[in-house]
Short mmCIF file of C-alpha atoms (C1' of nucleotides) in Angstrom, two decimals:
data_model
loop_
_atom_site.label_atom_id
_atom_site.label_comp_id
_atom_site.label_asym_id
_atom_site.label_seq_id
_atom_site.Cartn_x
_atom_site.Cartn_y
_atom_site.Cartn_z
CA MET A 1 0.08 -0.12 -0.06
CA ASN A 2 0.80 3.63 -0.05
CA GLU A 3 1.23 3.91 -3.58
CA LYS A 4 0.89 7.38 -5.06
CA LYS A 5 -2.63 7.84 -6.10
CA ARG A 6 -3.45 9.43 -9.57
CA GLY A 7 -5.51 12.62 -8.80
CA ARG A 8 -5.35 15.74 -6.49
CA PRO A 9 -4.18 14.59 -3.33
CA ARG A 10 -6.32 14.96 0.05
CA ALA A 11 -5.52 18.04 1.78
CA PHE A 12 -6.98 16.24 5.16
CA ASP A 13 -6.22 13.44 7.20
CA ALA A 14 -9.08 10.92 7.43
CA ARG A 15 -8.31 10.03 11.19
CA GLU A 16 -8.25 13.57 12.33
CA THR A 17 -11.60 14.04 10.48
CA LEU A 18 -13.16 11.30 12.11
CA GLU A 19 -11.88 12.58 15.58
CA LYS A 20 -13.16 15.92 14.92
CA ALA A 21 -16.70 14.47 13.94
CA ARG A 22 -16.58 12.21 16.91
CA GLU A 23 -16.49 15.31 19.31
CA VAL A 24 -19.47 16.93 17.60
CA PHE A 25 -21.59 13.56 17.37
CA TRP A 26 -20.74 13.04 21.32
CA ASP A 27 -22.15 16.56 22.30
CA ARG A 28 -24.88 16.96 19.92
CA GLY A 29 -26.03 13.24 19.29
CA TYR A 30 -26.57 12.04 15.91
CA ALA A 31 -29.91 13.60 15.07
CA GLY A 32 -28.74 16.90 16.66
CA THR A 33 -25.85 17.05 14.29
CA SER A 34 -26.23 18.88 11.05
CA LEU A 35 -23.80 18.40 8.09
CA ASP A 36 -23.04 22.30 8.29
CA THR A 37 -21.77 21.77 11.80
CA LEU A 38 -19.56 18.56 10.95
CA SER A 39 -18.31 20.54 8.04
CA ALA A 40 -17.46 23.28 10.32
CA ALA A 41 -15.95 21.28 12.93
CA THR A 42 -13.72 19.21 10.37
CA LYS A 43 -13.10 22.08 8.22
CA LEU A 44 -13.99 20.17 5.23
CA ASN A 45 -16.98 21.14 2.94
CA ARG A 46 -19.77 18.81 2.46
CA PRO A 47 -18.89 17.42 -0.75
CA SER A 48 -15.50 16.37 0.55
CA LEU A 49 -17.17 14.86 3.28
CA TYR A 50 -19.50 12.81 1.07
CA GLY A 51 -16.61 12.01 -1.18
CA ALA A 52 -14.65 10.48 1.83
CA PHE A 53 -17.01 8.91 4.20
CA GLY A 54 -20.68 8.80 2.25
CA ASP A 55 -23.44 10.09 4.04
CA LYS A 56 -24.18 11.16 7.54
CA GLU A 57 -25.19 7.71 8.72
CA ALA A 58 -21.87 6.25 7.16
CA LEU A 59 -19.90 8.76 8.81
CA TYR A 60 -21.55 8.10 12.19
CA LEU A 61 -20.99 4.46 11.59
CA ASP A 62 -17.49 4.91 10.87
CA VAL A 63 -16.90 6.99 14.21
CA MET A 64 -18.88 4.34 16.22
CA GLU A 65 -16.67 1.69 14.75
CA GLY A 66 -13.49 3.71 15.79
CA TYR A 67 -14.72 4.31 19.18
CA ARG A 68 -15.50 0.48 19.64
CA ALA A 69 -11.99 -0.32 18.45
CA GLU A 70 -10.38 2.20 20.93
CA SER A 71 -12.48 1.15 23.68
CA MET A 72 -11.70 -2.47 23.09
CA ASP A 73 -7.82 -1.53 22.96
CA ALA A 74 -8.17 0.07 26.27
CA LEU A 75 -10.10 -2.43 27.81
CA ALA A 76 -7.35 -5.25 26.75
CA ASP A 77 -4.64 -3.02 28.25
CA ALA A 78 -6.53 -2.54 31.45
CA LEU A 79 -7.20 -6.32 31.68
CA ASP A 80 -3.66 -7.29 31.46
CA PRO A 81 -3.93 -10.69 33.38
CA SER A 82 -0.31 -10.08 34.69
CA PHE A 83 -2.05 -8.02 37.42
CA PRO A 84 -4.81 -9.18 39.88
CA LEU A 85 -8.64 -9.11 38.71
CA ARG A 86 -9.22 -6.43 41.32
CA ASP A 87 -6.44 -4.03 39.76
CA ASN A 88 -7.70 -5.02 36.28
CA LEU A 89 -11.24 -3.94 37.12
CA ALA A 90 -10.24 -0.72 38.99
CA ARG A 91 -8.34 0.23 35.94
CA VAL A 92 -11.28 -0.54 33.63
CA TYR A 93 -13.36 1.62 35.53
CA ASP A 94 -10.67 4.54 35.89
CA SER A 95 -9.83 4.55 32.29
CA ALA A 96 -13.49 4.67 31.36
CA LEU A 97 -14.21 7.63 33.74
CA ALA A 98 -11.01 9.45 32.28
CA VAL A 99 -12.89 9.44 29.03
CA TYR A 100 -16.57 9.98 30.47
CA LEU A 101 -15.56 13.16 32.53
CA HIS A 102 -13.99 14.88 29.41
CA GLY A 103 -15.92 17.41 28.18
CA GLU A 104 -16.49 21.37 27.05
CA THR A 105 -19.67 22.11 28.62
CA ALA A 106 -20.46 19.01 30.67
CA ALA A 107 -19.19 15.61 30.86
CA ARG A 108 -20.12 13.36 27.84
CA GLY A 109 -20.23 9.90 29.46
CA CYS A 110 -19.90 6.87 26.88
CA PHE A 111 -20.12 7.92 22.85
CA LEU A 112 -22.18 4.67 22.46
CA ILE A 113 -24.60 4.96 25.67
CA GLY A 114 -24.82 8.55 25.11
CA THR A 115 -25.87 8.79 21.48
CA ALA A 116 -25.90 5.57 19.80
CA THR A 117 -28.97 4.19 22.11
CA ALA A 118 -31.02 6.96 20.79
CA GLU A 119 -30.71 6.10 17.31
CA ALA A 120 -30.78 2.22 17.79
CA ILE A 121 -34.38 1.94 16.92
CA GLN A 122 -34.77 3.78 13.77
CA HIS A 123 -31.18 2.75 12.57
CA GLU A 124 -30.83 -0.97 12.52
CA ARG A 125 -27.29 -0.64 11.58
CA VAL A 126 -26.58 1.54 14.38
CA ARG A 127 -28.34 -0.87 16.66
CA ASP A 128 -26.34 -3.61 15.48
CA LEU A 129 -23.06 -2.14 16.00
CA LEU A 130 -24.06 -1.08 19.33
CA SER A 131 -25.22 -4.56 20.20
CA ARG A 132 -21.95 -5.87 18.98
CA SER A 133 -19.93 -3.36 20.72
CA LEU A 134 -21.63 -4.36 24.17
CA GLU A 135 -21.05 -8.01 23.34
CA ASP A 136 -17.36 -7.51 22.79
CA PHE A 137 -17.06 -5.81 25.94
CA ASP A 138 -18.75 -8.38 28.04
CA GLY A 139 -16.79 -11.10 26.34
CA ALA A 140 -13.47 -9.63 27.10
CA ILE A 141 -14.25 -9.22 30.59
CA GLU A 142 -15.73 -12.63 30.78
CA ARG A 143 -12.71 -14.29 29.33
CA ARG A 144 -10.55 -12.41 32.20
CA ILE A 145 -13.17 -13.60 34.85
CA ALA A 146 -12.92 -17.26 33.58
CA LEU A 147 -9.37 -17.11 33.90
CA ALA A 148 -9.63 -15.55 37.57
CA VAL A 149 -11.80 -18.46 38.34
CA GLU A 150 -9.08 -21.08 36.92
CA ARG A 151 -6.29 -19.23 38.95
CA GLY A 152 -8.59 -19.24 42.14
CA GLU A 153 -8.79 -15.47 42.20
CA LEU A 154 -12.59 -16.20 42.22
CA PRO A 155 -14.45 -19.18 44.02
CA GLU A 156 -15.09 -22.32 41.83
CA GLY A 157 -18.61 -22.34 40.25
CA THR A 158 -18.61 -18.47 39.67
CA ASP A 159 -20.88 -17.98 36.51
CA ALA A 160 -18.10 -15.99 34.67
CA GLY A 161 -20.68 -14.98 32.11
CA MET A 162 -23.00 -13.24 34.60
CA LEU A 163 -20.37 -12.00 36.74
CA ALA A 164 -18.87 -10.24 33.59
CA ARG A 165 -22.13 -8.57 32.61
CA LEU A 166 -22.53 -7.32 35.97
CA ALA A 167 -19.16 -5.80 35.90
CA SER A 168 -20.37 -4.28 32.53
CA ALA A 169 -23.45 -3.02 34.04
CA VAL A 170 -21.44 -0.88 36.47
CA MET A 171 -19.62 0.65 33.33
CA HIS A 172 -23.23 1.32 31.74
CA SER A 173 -24.34 2.96 35.01
CA LEU A 174 -21.02 5.05 34.97
CA ALA A 175 -21.71 6.02 31.49
CA VAL A 176 -25.26 7.42 32.16
CA ARG A 177 -24.35 8.91 35.18
CA ALA A 178 -21.36 10.92 33.89
CA ARG A 179 -23.39 12.39 31.33
CA ALA A 180 -26.39 13.20 33.78
CA GLY A 181 -23.86 15.36 35.61
CA ASP A 182 -22.87 13.19 38.64
CA SER A 183 -19.72 14.29 40.46
CA ARG A 184 -16.31 12.52 39.92
CA GLU A 185 -16.37 11.46 43.70
CA MET A 186 -19.74 9.84 43.37
CA LEU A 187 -18.63 7.89 40.29
CA GLU A 188 -15.22 6.75 41.59
CA ALA A 189 -17.16 5.69 44.82
CA LEU A 190 -19.54 3.56 42.49
CA ALA A 191 -16.74 2.15 40.85
CA LYS A 192 -14.94 1.19 43.97
CA SER A 193 -18.14 -0.41 44.96
CA GLY A 194 -18.41 -2.22 41.76
CA VAL A 195 -15.04 -3.79 41.93
CA ASP A 196 -15.85 -4.88 45.53
CA MET A 197 -19.11 -6.62 44.28
CA ILE A 198 -17.08 -8.37 41.65
CA CYS A 199 -13.80 -9.31 43.61
CA GLY A 200 -15.20 -9.67 47.12
CA ARG A 201 -14.76 -6.89 49.98
CA ALA A 202 -11.43 -8.34 51.21
CA MET B 1 -60.83 23.16 40.08
CA ASN B 2 -62.66 21.91 37.26
CA GLU B 3 -64.30 25.29 37.00
CA LYS B 4 -65.65 25.88 33.55
CA LYS B 5 -63.50 27.79 31.18
CA ARG B 6 -64.32 30.73 29.16
CA GLY B 7 -63.50 30.07 25.70
CA ARG B 8 -63.88 27.33 23.21
CA PRO B 9 -63.23 23.93 24.79
CA ARG B 10 -60.43 21.73 23.85
CA ALA B 11 -60.89 18.81 21.47
CA PHE B 12 -58.48 16.72 23.03
CA ASP B 13 -57.21 15.33 26.42
CA ALA B 14 -53.79 16.37 27.62
CA ARG B 15 -52.76 13.14 29.08
CA GLU B 16 -53.58 11.18 25.87
CA THR B 17 -51.78 13.67 23.86
CA LEU B 18 -48.61 13.44 26.06
CA GLU B 19 -48.73 9.69 25.85
CA LYS B 20 -48.94 9.64 21.90
CA ALA B 21 -45.89 12.20 22.16
CA ARG B 22 -43.99 9.75 24.38
CA GLU B 23 -44.07 7.07 22.02
CA VAL B 24 -42.64 8.96 19.14
CA PHE B 25 -40.21 10.59 21.12
CA TRP B 26 -39.46 7.13 22.47
CA ASP B 27 -38.82 5.64 19.10
CA ARG B 28 -37.32 8.27 17.27
CA GLY B 29 -35.44 10.53 20.19
CA TYR B 30 -35.92 14.16 20.91
CA ALA B 31 -33.80 15.72 17.89
CA GLY B 32 -35.04 13.01 15.61
CA THR B 33 -38.58 13.80 15.88
CA SER B 34 -40.14 16.68 14.04
CA LEU B 35 -43.09 18.81 14.95
CA ASP B 36 -44.95 17.44 11.88
CA THR B 37 -44.40 13.89 13.03
CA LEU B 38 -45.57 14.77 16.74
CA SER B 39 -48.75 16.64 15.05
CA ALA B 40 -49.52 13.70 13.14
CA ALA B 41 -49.00 11.13 15.95
CA THR B 42 -51.19 13.43 18.58
CA LYS B 43 -53.60 14.69 15.59
CA LEU B 44 -53.09 18.02 16.86
CA ASN B 45 -52.00 20.93 14.68
CA ARG B 46 -48.78 22.56 15.52
CA PRO B 47 -50.64 25.89 16.90
CA SER B 48 -52.74 23.69 19.25
CA LEU B 49 -49.31 21.97 20.61
CA TYR B 50 -47.82 25.25 21.26
CA GLY B 51 -50.67 26.67 22.74
CA ALA B 52 -51.12 23.71 25.25
CA PHE B 53 -47.57 22.74 25.89
CA GLY B 54 -45.19 25.42 24.58
CA ASP B 55 -42.21 24.57 22.32
CA LYS B 56 -40.65 21.25 21.29
CA GLU B 57 -38.46 21.11 24.35
CA ALA B 58 -41.25 22.08 26.84
CA LEU B 59 -43.29 19.40 25.59
CA TYR B 60 -40.28 16.83 25.81
CA LEU B 61 -39.98 17.95 29.43
CA ASP B 62 -43.43 17.41 29.99
CA VAL B 63 -43.33 13.96 28.77
CA MET B 64 -39.98 13.36 30.70
CA GLU B 65 -41.64 14.52 33.76
CA GLY B 66 -44.63 12.12 33.26
CA TYR B 67 -42.47 9.50 32.73
CA ARG B 68 -40.49 9.97 35.89
CA ALA B 69 -43.43 10.16 38.01
CA GLU B 70 -45.00 7.03 36.32
CA SER B 71 -41.68 5.24 36.98
CA MET B 72 -41.67 6.38 40.71
CA ASP B 73 -45.14 5.22 41.30
CA ALA B 74 -44.27 1.79 39.88
CA LEU B 75 -41.10 1.64 42.03
CA ALA B 76 -42.96 2.41 45.00
CA ASP B 77 -45.46 -0.38 44.32
CA ALA B 78 -42.50 -2.63 43.68
CA LEU B 79 -40.70 -2.05 46.96
CA ASP B 80 -43.75 -2.75 49.19
CA PRO B 81 -41.92 -3.47 52.34
CA SER B 82 -44.54 -6.20 53.57
CA PHE B 83 -42.53 -8.29 51.07
CA PRO B 84 -38.88 -9.46 51.29
CA LEU B 85 -36.24 -7.25 49.68
CA ARG B 86 -35.35 -10.23 47.36
CA ASP B 87 -39.22 -10.02 46.00
CA ASN B 88 -38.95 -6.61 45.68
CA LEU B 89 -36.03 -6.17 43.74
CA ALA B 90 -37.26 -9.04 41.50
CA ARG B 91 -40.44 -7.10 40.92
CA VAL B 92 -38.60 -3.80 40.02
CA TYR B 93 -36.62 -5.61 37.39
CA ASP B 94 -39.74 -7.41 36.10
CA SER B 95 -41.84 -4.41 35.78
CA ALA B 96 -39.01 -2.36 34.24
CA LEU B 97 -38.31 -5.13 31.51
CA ALA B 98 -42.05 -5.30 30.86
CA VAL B 99 -41.68 -1.66 29.73
CA TYR B 100 -38.31 -1.77 28.17
CA LEU B 101 -39.22 -4.71 25.89
CA HIS B 102 -42.28 -3.04 24.44
CA GLY B 103 -42.11 -1.53 21.05
CA GLU B 104 -43.29 -1.59 17.48
CA THR B 105 -40.01 -2.34 15.40
CA ALA B 106 -37.55 -2.86 18.27
CA ALA B 107 -37.67 -2.90 22.20
CA ARG B 108 -37.45 0.82 23.34
CA GLY B 109 -35.77 0.38 26.58
CA CYS B 110 -35.71 3.17 29.00
CA PHE B 111 -37.19 6.62 27.73
CA LEU B 112 -34.80 8.52 29.75
CA ILE B 113 -31.74 6.50 29.34
CA GLY B 114 -32.67 5.92 25.48
CA THR B 115 -33.47 9.50 24.60
CA ALA B 116 -32.81 11.95 27.43
CA THR B 117 -29.25 10.93 27.50
CA ALA B 118 -28.53 12.14 24.00
CA GLU B 119 -29.67 15.67 24.64
CA ALA B 120 -28.29 16.08 28.06
CA ILE B 121 -25.23 17.80 26.93
CA GLN B 122 -26.83 20.61 24.84
CA HIS B 123 -30.20 20.86 27.12
CA GLU B 124 -29.26 21.85 30.70
CA ARG B 125 -32.82 21.21 31.79
CA VAL B 126 -32.97 17.98 30.11
CA ARG B 127 -29.69 17.19 32.12
CA ASP B 128 -31.10 18.38 35.29
CA LEU B 129 -34.38 16.68 35.04
CA LEU B 130 -32.50 13.31 34.20
CA SER B 131 -30.27 13.90 36.95
CA ARG B 132 -32.91 14.33 39.29
CA SER B 133 -34.99 11.08 37.90
CA LEU B 134 -31.93 9.08 38.67
CA GLU B 135 -31.37 10.37 42.26
CA ASP B 136 -34.85 9.87 43.06
CA PHE B 137 -34.69 6.24 41.89
CA ASP B 138 -31.68 5.67 43.81
CA GLY B 139 -33.00 7.10 46.66
CA ALA B 140 -36.08 4.94 46.86
CA ILE B 141 -33.97 1.94 46.52
CA GLU B 142 -31.83 3.08 49.24
CA ARG B 143 -34.65 3.58 51.71
CA ARG B 144 -35.81 -0.01 51.30
CA ILE B 145 -32.21 -1.20 51.44
CA ALA B 146 -31.68 0.67 54.75
CA LEU B 147 -34.92 -0.88 56.06
CA ALA B 148 -33.80 -4.09 55.09
CA VAL B 149 -30.46 -3.49 57.03
CA GLU B 150 -32.55 -2.62 60.20
CA ARG B 151 -34.67 -5.55 59.86
CA GLY B 152 -31.66 -7.91 59.23
CA GLU B 153 -32.36 -8.96 55.82
CA LEU B 154 -28.89 -7.40 55.20
CA PRO B 155 -25.90 -7.75 57.25
CA GLU B 156 -25.05 -4.99 59.73
CA GLY B 157 -22.67 -2.26 58.22
CA THR B 158 -23.97 -2.47 54.67
CA ASP B 159 -23.63 0.70 52.73
CA ALA B 160 -27.23 1.13 51.77
CA GLY B 161 -26.55 3.75 49.28
CA MET B 162 -24.00 2.29 47.53
CA LEU B 163 -25.77 -0.93 47.33
CA ALA B 164 -28.71 0.91 46.06
CA ARG B 165 -26.80 2.39 43.18
CA LEU B 166 -25.33 -0.88 42.23
CA ALA B 167 -29.07 -2.20 42.20
CA SER B 168 -29.95 0.96 40.10
CA ALA B 169 -26.74 0.29 37.59
CA VAL B 170 -28.23 -3.35 37.01
CA MET B 171 -31.43 -1.34 35.83
CA HIS B 172 -29.63 1.17 33.68
CA SER B 173 -27.82 -1.92 32.01
CA LEU B 174 -30.97 -3.46 31.34
CA ALA B 175 -32.32 -0.17 29.87
CA VAL B 176 -29.23 -0.09 27.44
CA ARG B 177 -29.24 -3.72 26.48
CA ALA B 178 -32.71 -3.85 25.74
CA ARG B 179 -32.47 -1.01 23.25
CA ALA B 180 -29.51 -2.63 21.88
CA GLY B 181 -31.69 -5.64 21.03
CA ASP B 182 -30.76 -8.23 23.84
CA SER B 183 -33.31 -11.12 24.28
CA ARG B 184 -35.63 -11.21 27.07
CA GLU B 185 -34.16 -14.33 28.33
CA MET B 186 -30.73 -12.68 28.50
CA LEU B 187 -32.24 -9.82 30.34
CA GLU B 188 -34.20 -11.67 32.77
CA ALA B 189 -31.01 -13.66 33.86
CA LEU B 190 -29.01 -10.64 34.22
CA ALA B 191 -31.79 -9.28 36.45
CA LYS B 192 -31.68 -12.47 38.26
CA SER B 193 -28.09 -12.28 38.88
CA GLY B 194 -28.44 -8.46 40.08
CA VAL B 195 -30.98 -9.76 42.61
CA ASP B 196 -28.43 -12.27 43.86
CA MET B 197 -25.88 -10.04 43.75
CA ILE B 198 -27.71 -7.50 46.29
CA CYS B 199 -29.35 -10.08 48.39
CA GLY B 200 -26.91 -12.94 48.49
CA ARG B 201 -26.96 -16.12 46.61
CA ALA B 202 -28.91 -18.02 49.34
"C1'" DT C 1 -78.19 38.86 21.47
"C1'" DT C 2 -73.83 40.38 21.43
"C1'" DC C 3 -69.53 40.36 23.35
"C1'" DA C 4 -65.14 38.60 25.53
"C1'" DT C 5 -62.00 34.68 25.49
"C1'" DT C 6 -59.92 30.36 24.00
"C1'" DT C 7 -59.13 26.61 20.81
"C1'" DT C 8 -58.73 25.29 15.67
"C1'" DG C 9 -57.12 24.89 11.03
"C1'" DT C 10 -54.88 27.19 7.07
"C1'" DA C 11 -51.55 29.08 5.19
"C1'" DC C 12 -47.30 31.40 5.58
"C1'" DC C 13 -42.44 32.45 6.84
"C1'" DA C 14 -37.37 32.50 7.40
"C1'" DT C 15 -34.13 29.31 8.26
"C1'" DT C 16 -31.99 24.99 8.14
"C1'" DT C 17 -31.18 20.45 6.13
"C1'" DC C 18 -29.29 17.15 2.82
"C1'" DG C 19 -27.61 16.08 -1.06
"C1'" DC C 20 -25.74 17.17 -5.71
"C1'" DA C 21 -24.02 19.37 -9.86
"C1'" DT C 22 -20.47 21.93 -11.74
"C1'" DA C 23 -16.18 23.94 -12.62
"C1'" DA C 24 -11.52 25.18 -10.74
"C1'" DA C 25 -7.39 23.14 -8.62
"C1'" DA C 26 -3.54 20.02 -7.85
"C1'" DT C 27 -1.73 15.71 -8.98
"C1'" DG C 28 0.27 11.66 -11.92
"C1'" DT C 29 0.91 9.77 -16.92
"C1'" DT C 30 1.96 9.77 -21.33
"C1'" DA D 1 2.71 20.11 -22.99
"C1'" DA D 2 -1.60 17.54 -23.24
"C1'" DC D 3 -4.63 14.62 -20.76
"C1'" DA D 4 -6.69 11.74 -17.11
"C1'" DT D 5 -8.00 11.48 -12.47
"C1'" DT D 6 -9.10 12.81 -8.06
"C1'" DT D 7 -10.09 16.53 -4.63
"C1'" DT D 8 -11.66 21.18 -3.57
"C1'" DA D 9 -14.99 25.01 -3.48
"C1'" DT D 10 -18.78 27.77 -4.72
"C1'" DG D 11 -23.28 27.57 -4.97
"C1'" DC D 12 -27.87 25.67 -5.88
"C1'" DG D 13 -32.13 23.66 -5.08
"C1'" DA D 14 -36.00 21.03 -3.24
"C1'" DA D 15 -37.60 19.48 0.89
"C1'" DA D 16 -38.17 19.86 5.79
"C1'" DT D 17 -38.17 22.28 10.21
"C1'" DG D 18 -39.66 25.20 14.09
"C1'" DG D 19 -42.55 28.82 14.92
"C1'" DT D 20 -46.32 32.24 14.03
"C1'" DA D 21 -50.31 35.19 12.19
"C1'" DC D 22 -54.82 35.33 11.17
"C1'" DA D 23 -59.47 34.30 10.72
"C1'" DA D 24 -62.99 30.83 11.95
"C1'" DA D 25 -65.16 28.18 15.31
"C1'" DA D 26 -67.06 27.26 19.97
"C1'" DT D 27 -68.01 28.37 24.20
"C1'" DG D 28 -69.44 31.34 28.71
"C1'" DA D 29 -70.78 35.91 30.34
"C1'" DA D 30 -73.31 40.18 30.11
#
DNA sequence: TTCATTTTGTACCATTTCGCATAAAATGTT
DNA sequence: AACATTTTATGCGAAATGGTACAAAATGAA
């Protein structure tokens, strides 16, 4: 790859453009974001946006997929099995909160839970990608928890699948509460309680 | 009240209109719903909508408040302290799922988490009402859990506030997952695990 | 009956929205 | 240098959007 293309070269970087678009969608939602707003934020005019990403829904799906991939990378880092499960989970929630509490006017929470859920009924592809994202997240935690059971970090007979979904449930709640304006202290306390719930009080 | 008013009587019932508007907002989100759609669904023309409820944001806030109030009523019923806490929580999740799994094209999840979170950044009044709704919900569960600790249903020294927020977290997750298309079986299993998590496996 | 008051329905308005047509600009190819 | 190809920029246009003006209709009050 990286062969020189024929025509006029692009004056923008696709990754940077998707990041700018993500900021806008994150604050205003999918339906609440116009192409003009996207055009202003990315400094691309609409025909360039169309040429590079297709219509608004395709652009949004691109942004969703980027967020999903980044989140899974961060999750994989946080779940490094050379550390105890308790540390892993604390780091999962910590790194999520670092993202959720960022924002210009107010904390933005999770991009997917904050914006994709609203579109999930009307846009089947959004719903499917959202569903897959949640499943992937659950799956990664489930595998780490299953390992913890093997290692004796958690009692034998633990249902790794359901315990993982409970761990994800705490994440979902952090996502919603952050966007509703809960304080960092409250969210950190909930995260800590979540860790205790999964790993035990000890 | 109920005094006869002076002018031409209304040809519609405000409660029914708000219910129709809720259906539309629930499926399409706030920004994704146009006044024409609302007008068609409620069978009121736009000037009547404005006269009765104010602009689109005011109408949405009315719908939010109605949903919040109904939810709190249902929650109070479910938390009837003459039943064990375990039964209470199971009923809380059951009645929530009955609402969340309803929908024409797809399960709609929770109205607030599914639609209000998206607007929470841009619309401060939506964010505040969302925040208050979550707090009220947490508070009602916390009071029931505190009672359970007094009664010895839960171990002494239990942090009722945090345990209640974990119980709410399971609700939030049910809300998100339902809208993402999870099956009823999966959601019921998660609810059951949530009850076990709060009340113990016994 | 006449008037005041409120709701209804039609029509309208300014703006925004999405999408595209078209031409100019910037590159590689021959 | 001439051409093919791709991106950029301007701008158009049809439709949708939120909101309102205004007159007709329906009621109670005087």
